[in-house]
PDB file of C-alpha atoms in Angstrom:
ATOM      1  CA  MET A   1    -120.158 -26.106  45.159  1.00  0.00           C
ATOM      2  CA  SER A   2    -121.804 -29.648  45.721  1.00  0.00           C
ATOM      3  CA  THR A   3    -122.407 -31.167  49.130  1.00  0.00           C
ATOM      4  CA  VAL A   4    -121.368 -34.879  49.681  1.00  0.00           C
ATOM      5  CA  ILE A   5    -123.468 -36.665  52.482  1.00  0.00           C
ATOM      6  CA  THR A   6    -121.793 -39.823  53.458  1.00  0.00           C
ATOM      7  CA  GLN A   7    -123.734 -42.294  55.448  1.00  0.00           C
ATOM      8  CA  ARG A   8    -122.757 -42.116  59.328  1.00  0.00           C
ATOM      9  CA  LYS A   9    -120.623 -45.006  60.689  1.00  0.00           C
ATOM     10  CA  PHE A  10    -121.993 -46.815  64.123  1.00  0.00           C
ATOM     11  CA  PRO A  11    -118.917 -48.383  65.340  1.00  0.00           C
ATOM     12  CA  ASN A  12    -120.508 -49.506  68.428  1.00  0.00           C
ATOM     13  CA  TYR A  13    -123.358 -51.397  66.514  1.00  0.00           C
ATOM     14  CA  ARG A  14    -123.939 -54.760  67.329  1.00  0.00           C
ATOM     15  CA  ARG A  15    -126.804 -57.306  66.299  1.00  0.00           C
ATOM     16  CA  TYR A  16    -127.551 -60.474  67.771  1.00  0.00           C
ATOM     17  CA  GLU A  17    -130.195 -63.167  66.237  1.00  0.00           C
ATOM     18  CA  MET A  18    -131.368 -66.369  67.744  1.00  0.00           C
ATOM     19  CA  GLU A  19    -134.947 -68.366  67.588  1.00  0.00           C
ATOM     20  CA  LEU A  20    -137.056 -68.407  70.540  1.00  0.00           C
ATOM     21  CA  ALA A  21    -140.060 -70.440  70.648  1.00  0.00           C
ATOM     22  CA  GLY A  22    -139.882 -70.915  67.025  1.00  0.00           C
ATOM     23  CA  ARG A  23    -139.844 -67.327  65.848  1.00  0.00           C
ATOM     24  CA  PRO A  24    -136.884 -64.964  65.449  1.00  0.00           C
ATOM     25  CA  LEU A  25    -135.575 -62.986  68.117  1.00  0.00           C
ATOM     26  CA  VAL A  26    -133.172 -59.982  67.235  1.00  0.00           C
ATOM     27  CA  LEU A  27    -131.446 -57.768  69.611  1.00  0.00           C
ATOM     28  CA  GLU A  28    -129.695 -54.514  68.245  1.00  0.00           C
ATOM     29  CA  THR A  29    -127.626 -52.012  69.857  1.00  0.00           C
ATOM     30  CA  GLY A  30    -125.189 -49.158  69.158  1.00  0.00           C
ATOM     31  CA  LYS A  31    -127.678 -47.042  67.043  1.00  0.00           C
ATOM     32  CA  LEU A  32    -130.441 -45.769  68.896  1.00  0.00           C
ATOM     33  CA  ALA A  33    -130.611 -43.370  72.029  1.00  0.00           C
ATOM     34  CA  GLU A  34    -126.833 -42.888  72.366  1.00  0.00           C
ATOM     35  CA  LEU A  35    -127.175 -40.653  75.455  1.00  0.00           C
ATOM     36  CA  ALA A  36    -128.556 -43.345  77.388  1.00  0.00           C
ATOM     37  CA  ASN A  37    -126.359 -45.846  79.273  1.00  0.00           C
ATOM     38  CA  SER A  38    -127.404 -48.392  76.905  1.00  0.00           C
ATOM     39  CA  ALA A  39    -130.356 -48.988  74.705  1.00  0.00           C
ATOM     40  CA  VAL A  40    -131.453 -52.179  72.788  1.00  0.00           C
ATOM     41  CA  MET A  41    -133.939 -52.528  69.968  1.00  0.00           C
ATOM     42  CA  VAL A  42    -135.717 -56.060  70.084  1.00  0.00           C
ATOM     43  CA  GLY A  43    -137.406 -57.366  67.241  1.00  0.00           C
ATOM     44  CA  TYR A  44    -139.434 -60.627  68.305  1.00  0.00           C
ATOM     45  CA  GLY A  45    -141.351 -61.632  65.298  1.00  0.00           C
ATOM     46  CA  GLU A  46    -142.959 -58.414  63.759  1.00  0.00           C
ATOM     47  CA  THR A  47    -142.798 -56.890  67.538  1.00  0.00           C
ATOM     48  CA  ARG A  48    -140.380 -54.225  67.984  1.00  0.00           C
ATOM     49  CA  VAL A  49    -139.567 -52.889  71.300  1.00  0.00           C
ATOM     50  CA  LEU A  50    -136.881 -50.264  72.253  1.00  0.00           C
ATOM     51  CA  VAL A  51    -135.434 -50.466  75.940  1.00  0.00           C
ATOM     52  CA  CYS A  52    -133.549 -47.434  76.988  1.00  0.00           C
ATOM     53  CA  VAL A  53    -131.530 -47.873  80.418  1.00  0.00           C
ATOM     54  CA  THR A  54    -130.390 -44.714  82.132  1.00  0.00           C
ATOM     55  CA  ALA A  55    -128.752 -44.256  85.674  1.00  0.00           C
ATOM     56  CA  SER A  56    -127.704 -40.964  87.834  1.00  0.00           C
ATOM     57  CA  SER A  57    -123.788 -40.318  88.086  1.00  0.00           C
ATOM     58  CA  ARG A  58    -124.347 -40.370  92.027  1.00  0.00           C
ATOM     59  CA  PRO A  59    -127.138 -40.870  94.669  1.00  0.00           C
ATOM     60  CA  ARG A  60    -129.303 -38.069  95.537  1.00  0.00           C
ATOM     61  CA  GLU A  61    -128.681 -36.600  99.040  1.00  0.00           C
ATOM     62  CA  GLY A  62    -130.999 -38.331 101.720  1.00  0.00           C
ATOM     63  CA  VAL A  63    -131.976 -41.394  99.791  1.00  0.00           C
ATOM     64  CA  ASP A  64    -132.212 -44.559 101.919  1.00  0.00           C
ATOM     65  CA  PHE A  65    -133.758 -46.750  99.362  1.00  0.00           C
ATOM     66  CA  PHE A  66    -133.093 -47.988  95.741  1.00  0.00           C
ATOM     67  CA  PRO A  67    -134.907 -45.548  93.251  1.00  0.00           C
ATOM     68  CA  LEU A  68    -135.710 -47.679  90.230  1.00  0.00           C
ATOM     69  CA  SER A  69    -138.314 -46.765  88.085  1.00  0.00           C
ATOM     70  CA  VAL A  70    -140.173 -48.770  85.080  1.00  0.00           C
ATOM     71  CA  ASP A  71    -142.251 -47.367  82.515  1.00  0.00           C
ATOM     72  CA  PHE A  72    -143.748 -49.685  79.840  1.00  0.00           C
ATOM     73  CA  GLU A  73    -145.462 -47.578  76.832  1.00  0.00           C
ATOM     74  CA  GLU A  74    -147.508 -49.167  74.455  1.00  0.00           C
ATOM     75  CA  LYS A  75    -148.454 -46.626  71.998  1.00  0.00           C
ATOM     76  CA  LEU A  76    -151.627 -47.135  70.112  1.00  0.00           C
ATOM     77  CA  TYR A  77    -150.114 -46.505  66.651  1.00  0.00           C
ATOM     78  CA  ALA A  78    -148.149 -49.803  67.387  1.00  0.00           C
ATOM     79  CA  VAL A  79    -151.054 -51.891  66.706  1.00  0.00           C
ATOM     80  CA  GLY A  80    -152.529 -49.642  63.946  1.00  0.00           C
ATOM     81  CA  ARG A  81    -154.820 -47.256  65.918  1.00  0.00           C
ATOM     82  CA  ILE A  82    -154.203 -43.292  66.257  1.00  0.00           C
ATOM     83  CA  PRO A  83    -156.738 -41.510  68.312  1.00  0.00           C
ATOM     84  CA  GLY A  84    -157.613 -38.043  67.295  1.00  0.00           C
ATOM     85  CA  SER A  85    -156.872 -36.258  70.518  1.00  0.00           C
ATOM     86  CA  PHE A  86    -153.584 -35.574  72.025  1.00  0.00           C
ATOM     87  CA  THR A  87    -154.702 -36.511  75.600  1.00  0.00           C
ATOM     88  CA  ARG A  88    -156.250 -39.931  74.261  1.00  0.00           C
ATOM     89  CA  ARG A  89    -153.037 -40.276  72.248  1.00  0.00           C
ATOM     90  CA  GLU A  90    -150.053 -39.648  74.961  1.00  0.00           C
ATOM     91  CA  GLY A  91    -152.155 -39.846  78.404  1.00  0.00           C
ATOM     92  CA  ARG A  92    -151.287 -41.730  81.401  1.00  0.00           C
ATOM     93  CA  PRO A  93    -150.221 -45.184  81.111  1.00  0.00           C
ATOM     94  CA  GLY A  94    -153.138 -48.086  81.003  1.00  0.00           C
ATOM     95  CA  GLU A  95    -153.689 -50.515  83.304  1.00  0.00           C
ATOM     96  CA  LYS A  96    -151.782 -53.261  81.129  1.00  0.00           C
ATOM     97  CA  ALA A  97    -148.879 -50.934  81.155  1.00  0.00           C
ATOM     98  CA  ILE A  98    -148.688 -50.500  84.797  1.00  0.00           C
ATOM     99  CA  LEU A  99    -148.818 -54.333  85.336  1.00  0.00           C
ATOM    100  CA  THR A 100    -146.207 -54.887  82.558  1.00  0.00           C
ATOM    101  CA  ALA A 101    -144.314 -52.568  84.550  1.00  0.00           C
ATOM    102  CA  ARG A 102    -144.337 -54.263  87.608  1.00  0.00           C
ATOM    103  CA  VAL A 103    -143.849 -57.488  85.867  1.00  0.00           C
ATOM    104  CA  ILE A 104    -140.476 -56.089  84.714  1.00  0.00           C
ATOM    105  CA  ASP A 105    -139.591 -54.412  87.872  1.00  0.00           C
ATOM    106  CA  ARG A 106    -139.726 -57.496  89.784  1.00  0.00           C
ATOM    107  CA  PRO A 107    -137.381 -59.781  88.473  1.00  0.00           C
ATOM    108  CA  ILE A 108    -134.663 -57.063  88.026  1.00  0.00           C
ATOM    109  CA  ARG A 109    -134.772 -55.111  91.156  1.00  0.00           C
ATOM    110  CA  PRO A 110    -133.202 -58.055  93.557  1.00  0.00           C
ATOM    111  CA  LEU A 111    -130.413 -58.245  91.219  1.00  0.00           C
ATOM    112  CA  PHE A 112    -129.073 -54.825  92.010  1.00  0.00           C
ATOM    113  CA  PRO A 113    -126.324 -54.377  94.930  1.00  0.00           C
ATOM    114  CA  TYR A 114    -128.560 -54.099  98.090  1.00  0.00           C
ATOM    115  CA  ASP A 115    -126.886 -50.586  98.965  1.00  0.00           C
ATOM    116  CA  PHE A 116    -127.325 -48.994  95.839  1.00  0.00           C
ATOM    117  CA  ARG A 117    -128.939 -45.916  95.623  1.00  0.00           C
ATOM    118  CA  ASN A 118    -128.455 -44.259  92.109  1.00  0.00           C
ATOM    119  CA  ASP A 119    -131.495 -43.112  90.183  1.00  0.00           C
ATOM    120  CA  VAL A 120    -132.074 -46.153  87.379  1.00  0.00           C
ATOM    121  CA  SER A 121    -134.725 -45.833  84.948  1.00  0.00           C
ATOM    122  CA  VAL A 122    -135.877 -48.315  82.373  1.00  0.00           C
ATOM    123  CA  ASN A 123    -138.227 -47.293  79.653  1.00  0.00           C
ATOM    124  CA  ALA A 124    -139.637 -49.905  76.980  1.00  0.00           C
ATOM    125  CA  THR A 125    -141.483 -48.245  74.018  1.00  0.00           C
ATOM    126  CA  VAL A 126    -143.443 -50.501  71.945  1.00  0.00           C
ATOM    127  CA  MET A 127    -143.016 -49.512  68.558  1.00  0.00           C
ATOM    128  CA  SER A 128    -144.835 -52.400  66.958  1.00  0.00           C
ATOM    129  CA  VAL A 129    -146.915 -55.192  67.742  1.00  0.00           C
ATOM    130  CA  ASP A 130    -147.193 -58.847  66.602  1.00  0.00           C
ATOM    131  CA  HIS A 131    -149.949 -60.324  68.374  1.00  0.00           C
ATOM    132  CA  ASP A 132    -148.226 -63.691  68.287  1.00  0.00           C
ATOM    133  CA  CYS A 133    -145.131 -62.225  69.978  1.00  0.00           C
ATOM    134  CA  SER A 134    -145.540 -60.932  72.995  1.00  0.00           C
ATOM    135  CA  PRO A 135    -144.148 -57.530  73.398  1.00  0.00           C
ATOM    136  CA  GLU A 136    -143.999 -58.071  77.316  1.00  0.00           C
ATOM    137  CA  ILE A 137    -141.551 -60.812  76.818  1.00  0.00           C
ATOM    138  CA  ALA A 138    -139.590 -58.716  74.479  1.00  0.00           C
ATOM    139  CA  ALA A 139    -139.313 -55.941  76.837  1.00  0.00           C
ATOM    140  CA  LEU A 140    -138.166 -58.097  79.478  1.00  0.00           C
ATOM    141  CA  ILE A 141    -135.685 -59.447  77.214  1.00  0.00           C
ATOM    142  CA  GLY A 142    -134.295 -56.091  76.173  1.00  0.00           C
ATOM    143  CA  THR A 143    -134.267 -54.765  79.739  1.00  0.00           C
ATOM    144  CA  SER A 144    -132.031 -57.495  80.587  1.00  0.00           C
ATOM    145  CA  ALA A 145    -129.781 -57.189  77.580  1.00  0.00           C
ATOM    146  CA  ALA A 146    -129.512 -53.321  78.163  1.00  0.00           C
ATOM    147  CA  LEU A 147    -128.673 -53.522  81.972  1.00  0.00           C
ATOM    148  CA  ALA A 148    -126.313 -56.337  81.254  1.00  0.00           C
ATOM    149  CA  ILE A 149    -124.116 -54.304  78.470  1.00  0.00           C
ATOM    150  CA  SER A 150    -124.596 -51.090  80.476  1.00  0.00           C
ATOM    151  CA  ASP A 151    -122.028 -49.790  83.343  1.00  0.00           C
ATOM    152  CA  ILE A 152    -124.941 -50.046  85.975  1.00  0.00           C
ATOM    153  CA  PRO A 153    -123.879 -52.885  88.385  1.00  0.00           C
ATOM    154  CA  TRP A 154    -126.387 -55.405  88.052  1.00  0.00           C
ATOM    155  CA  ALA A 155    -126.264 -59.475  88.505  1.00  0.00           C
ATOM    156  CA  GLY A 156    -127.832 -60.287  85.249  1.00  0.00           C
ATOM    157  CA  PRO A 157    -128.659 -61.325  82.386  1.00  0.00           C
ATOM    158  CA  VAL A 158    -132.169 -63.175  82.764  1.00  0.00           C
ATOM    159  CA  GLY A 159    -134.292 -65.326  80.319  1.00  0.00           C
ATOM    160  CA  ALA A 160    -138.101 -64.926  79.994  1.00  0.00           C
ATOM    161  CA  LEU A 161    -140.763 -67.049  78.558  1.00  0.00           C
ATOM    162  CA  LYS A 162    -144.522 -67.092  78.723  1.00  0.00           C
ATOM    163  CA  VAL A 163    -145.830 -70.907  78.697  1.00  0.00           C
ATOM    164  CA  GLY A 164    -149.367 -72.084  77.999  1.00  0.00           C
ATOM    165  CA  LEU A 165    -150.938 -75.638  78.205  1.00  0.00           C
ATOM    166  CA  VAL A 166    -152.798 -76.359  74.934  1.00  0.00           C
ATOM    167  CA  ASP A 167    -154.545 -79.971  74.538  1.00  0.00           C
ATOM    168  CA  GLY A 168    -152.324 -80.908  77.576  1.00  0.00           C
ATOM    169  CA  GLU A 169    -149.166 -79.809  75.683  1.00  0.00           C
ATOM    170  CA  ILE A 170    -146.987 -77.250  77.366  1.00  0.00           C
ATOM    171  CA  ILE A 171    -146.199 -74.430  74.870  1.00  0.00           C
ATOM    172  CA  PHE A 172    -143.537 -71.778  74.932  1.00  0.00           C
ATOM    173  CA  ASN A 173    -144.651 -68.331  74.017  1.00  0.00           C
ATOM    174  CA  PRO A 174    -148.010 -69.472  72.572  1.00  0.00           C
ATOM    175  CA  ASP A 175    -149.242 -67.472  70.043  1.00  0.00           C
ATOM    176  CA  SER A 176    -152.658 -65.678  70.039  1.00  0.00           C
ATOM    177  CA  GLU A 177    -155.134 -68.143  69.010  1.00  0.00           C
ATOM    178  CA  GLN A 178    -153.243 -70.702  71.342  1.00  0.00           C
ATOM    179  CA  ARG A 179    -153.572 -68.290  74.475  1.00  0.00           C
ATOM    180  CA  LYS A 180    -157.208 -68.230  73.765  1.00  0.00           C
ATOM    181  CA  VAL A 181    -157.628 -71.967  74.500  1.00  0.00           C
ATOM    182  CA  SER A 182    -154.803 -72.123  76.858  1.00  0.00           C
ATOM    183  CA  ASP A 183    -154.933 -73.756  80.495  1.00  0.00           C
ATOM    184  CA  MET A 184    -152.227 -71.927  81.745  1.00  0.00           C
ATOM    185  CA  ASP A 185    -151.203 -68.505  81.745  1.00  0.00           C
ATOM    186  CA  LEU A 186    -147.220 -68.722  83.312  1.00  0.00           C
ATOM    187  CA  THR A 187    -144.472 -66.320  83.179  1.00  0.00           C
ATOM    188  CA  VAL A 188    -141.067 -67.737  84.301  1.00  0.00           C
ATOM    189  CA  VAL A 189    -137.894 -65.266  84.579  1.00  0.00           C
ATOM    190  CA  SER A 190    -134.590 -66.873  85.805  1.00  0.00           C
ATOM    191  CA  THR A 191    -130.898 -66.225  86.002  1.00  0.00           C
ATOM    192  CA  ALA A 192    -128.455 -68.709  84.878  1.00  0.00           C
ATOM    193  CA  LYS A 193    -128.831 -70.193  88.553  1.00  0.00           C
ATOM    194  CA  LYS A 194    -132.075 -69.772  89.602  1.00  0.00           C
ATOM    195  CA  VAL A 195    -135.647 -68.847  89.082  1.00  0.00           C
ATOM    196  CA  VAL A 196    -136.392 -65.077  90.069  1.00  0.00           C
ATOM    197  CA  MET A 197    -140.039 -64.602  89.221  1.00  0.00           C
ATOM    198  CA  ILE A 198    -142.990 -66.408  88.800  1.00  0.00           C
ATOM    199  CA  GLU A 199    -146.428 -65.004  87.576  1.00  0.00           C
ATOM    200  CA  ALA A 200    -149.099 -67.880  87.014  1.00  0.00           C
ATOM    201  CA  GLY A 201    -152.593 -67.955  86.243  1.00  0.00           C
ATOM    202  CA  ALA A 202    -154.556 -71.475  85.181  1.00  0.00           C
ATOM    203  CA  ASN A 203    -157.498 -73.571  85.173  1.00  0.00           C
ATOM    204  CA  GLU A 204    -157.296 -76.452  87.631  1.00  0.00           C
ATOM    205  CA  ILE A 205    -154.077 -78.042  86.804  1.00  0.00           C
ATOM    206  CA  ASP A 206    -152.087 -80.677  88.705  1.00  0.00           C
ATOM    207  CA  ASN A 207    -149.173 -79.500  91.119  1.00  0.00           C
ATOM    208  CA  ASP A 208    -146.791 -81.777  89.399  1.00  0.00           C
ATOM    209  CA  LEU A 209    -147.598 -80.355  85.695  1.00  0.00           C
ATOM    210  CA  MET A 210    -147.124 -76.715  87.046  1.00  0.00           C
ATOM    211  CA  PHE A 211    -143.925 -77.746  88.529  1.00  0.00           C
ATOM    212  CA  LYS A 212    -142.906 -79.438  85.233  1.00  0.00           C
ATOM    213  CA  ALA A 213    -143.496 -76.501  83.149  1.00  0.00           C
ATOM    214  CA  ILE A 214    -141.717 -74.060  85.620  1.00  0.00           C
ATOM    215  CA  GLN A 215    -138.717 -76.683  85.428  1.00  0.00           C
ATOM    216  CA  MET A 216    -138.695 -76.888  81.350  1.00  0.00           C
ATOM    217  CA  ALA A 217    -139.284 -72.822  80.974  1.00  0.00           C
ATOM    218  CA  TYR A 218    -136.058 -72.470  83.798  1.00  0.00           C
ATOM    219  CA  GLN A 219    -134.206 -75.068  81.216  1.00  0.00           C
ATOM    220  CA  GLU A 220    -135.339 -73.064  78.196  1.00  0.00           C
ATOM    221  CA  ASN A 221    -134.080 -69.886  79.614  1.00  0.00           C
ATOM    222  CA  GLN A 222    -130.758 -71.125  80.425  1.00  0.00           C
ATOM    223  CA  LYS A 223    -130.554 -71.767  76.909  1.00  0.00           C
ATOM    224  CA  GLN A 224    -131.670 -68.199  76.098  1.00  0.00           C
ATOM    225  CA  ILE A 225    -129.144 -66.703  78.293  1.00  0.00           C
ATOM    226  CA  ASP A 226    -126.310 -68.755  76.872  1.00  0.00           C
ATOM    227  CA  LEU A 227    -127.338 -67.974  73.074  1.00  0.00           C
ATOM    228  CA  ARG A 228    -127.652 -64.250  73.971  1.00  0.00           C
ATOM    229  CA  SER A 229    -124.144 -64.288  75.752  1.00  0.00           C
ATOM    230  CA  GLY A 230    -122.708 -62.757  72.361  1.00  0.00           C
ATOM    231  CA  ILE A 231    -124.284 -59.364  72.808  1.00  0.00           C
ATOM    232  CA  ILE A 232    -122.696 -59.086  76.203  1.00  0.00           C
TER     233      ILE A 232
END
């Protein structure tokens, strides 16, 4: 007797594609991590980040704060390096991963209800890296999309951009070569109504130019939020 294997159907699968800073951004949901409250696979250029969001059904007894945890995991195989030992391959997060997790935490935390006490976990796993397409920005966008389509109360979505300054020109999501010569390293995250986080580092730059860069990033984020609304 022969066995007929049919392709599994994914009725909840959705795919959304747009262009972000001249490179394709793809959001997919409904195929992976189906036990999570929601999960989104983000493709930005050749970068791939899987973001999973889970929440407890009820608060733990005695918890008087919001227990949100964010993990950013950039496996070495994502950039083509596979070390020999388990400890080196699966060890604790590095400094970059910890800082990136904090950058994700900062803009999303204030958008939860002030009295929300359920445990919420965000896990962003970098599957592959395109050095011209920031996995940190992809993870932030994926976190926003995953929270927005989940049943977790959250006042998003948010848009996120990195901004560089190359030869006096403001550049959105600069590529690896542009980052080397950029006079600005700015990250702007915003909702449809306001900027919720700014991370900035720069050489000596005029205040008006920095303010202009923030304004331009905010306006670009609004387009990003509007265009991504199809997945929510």
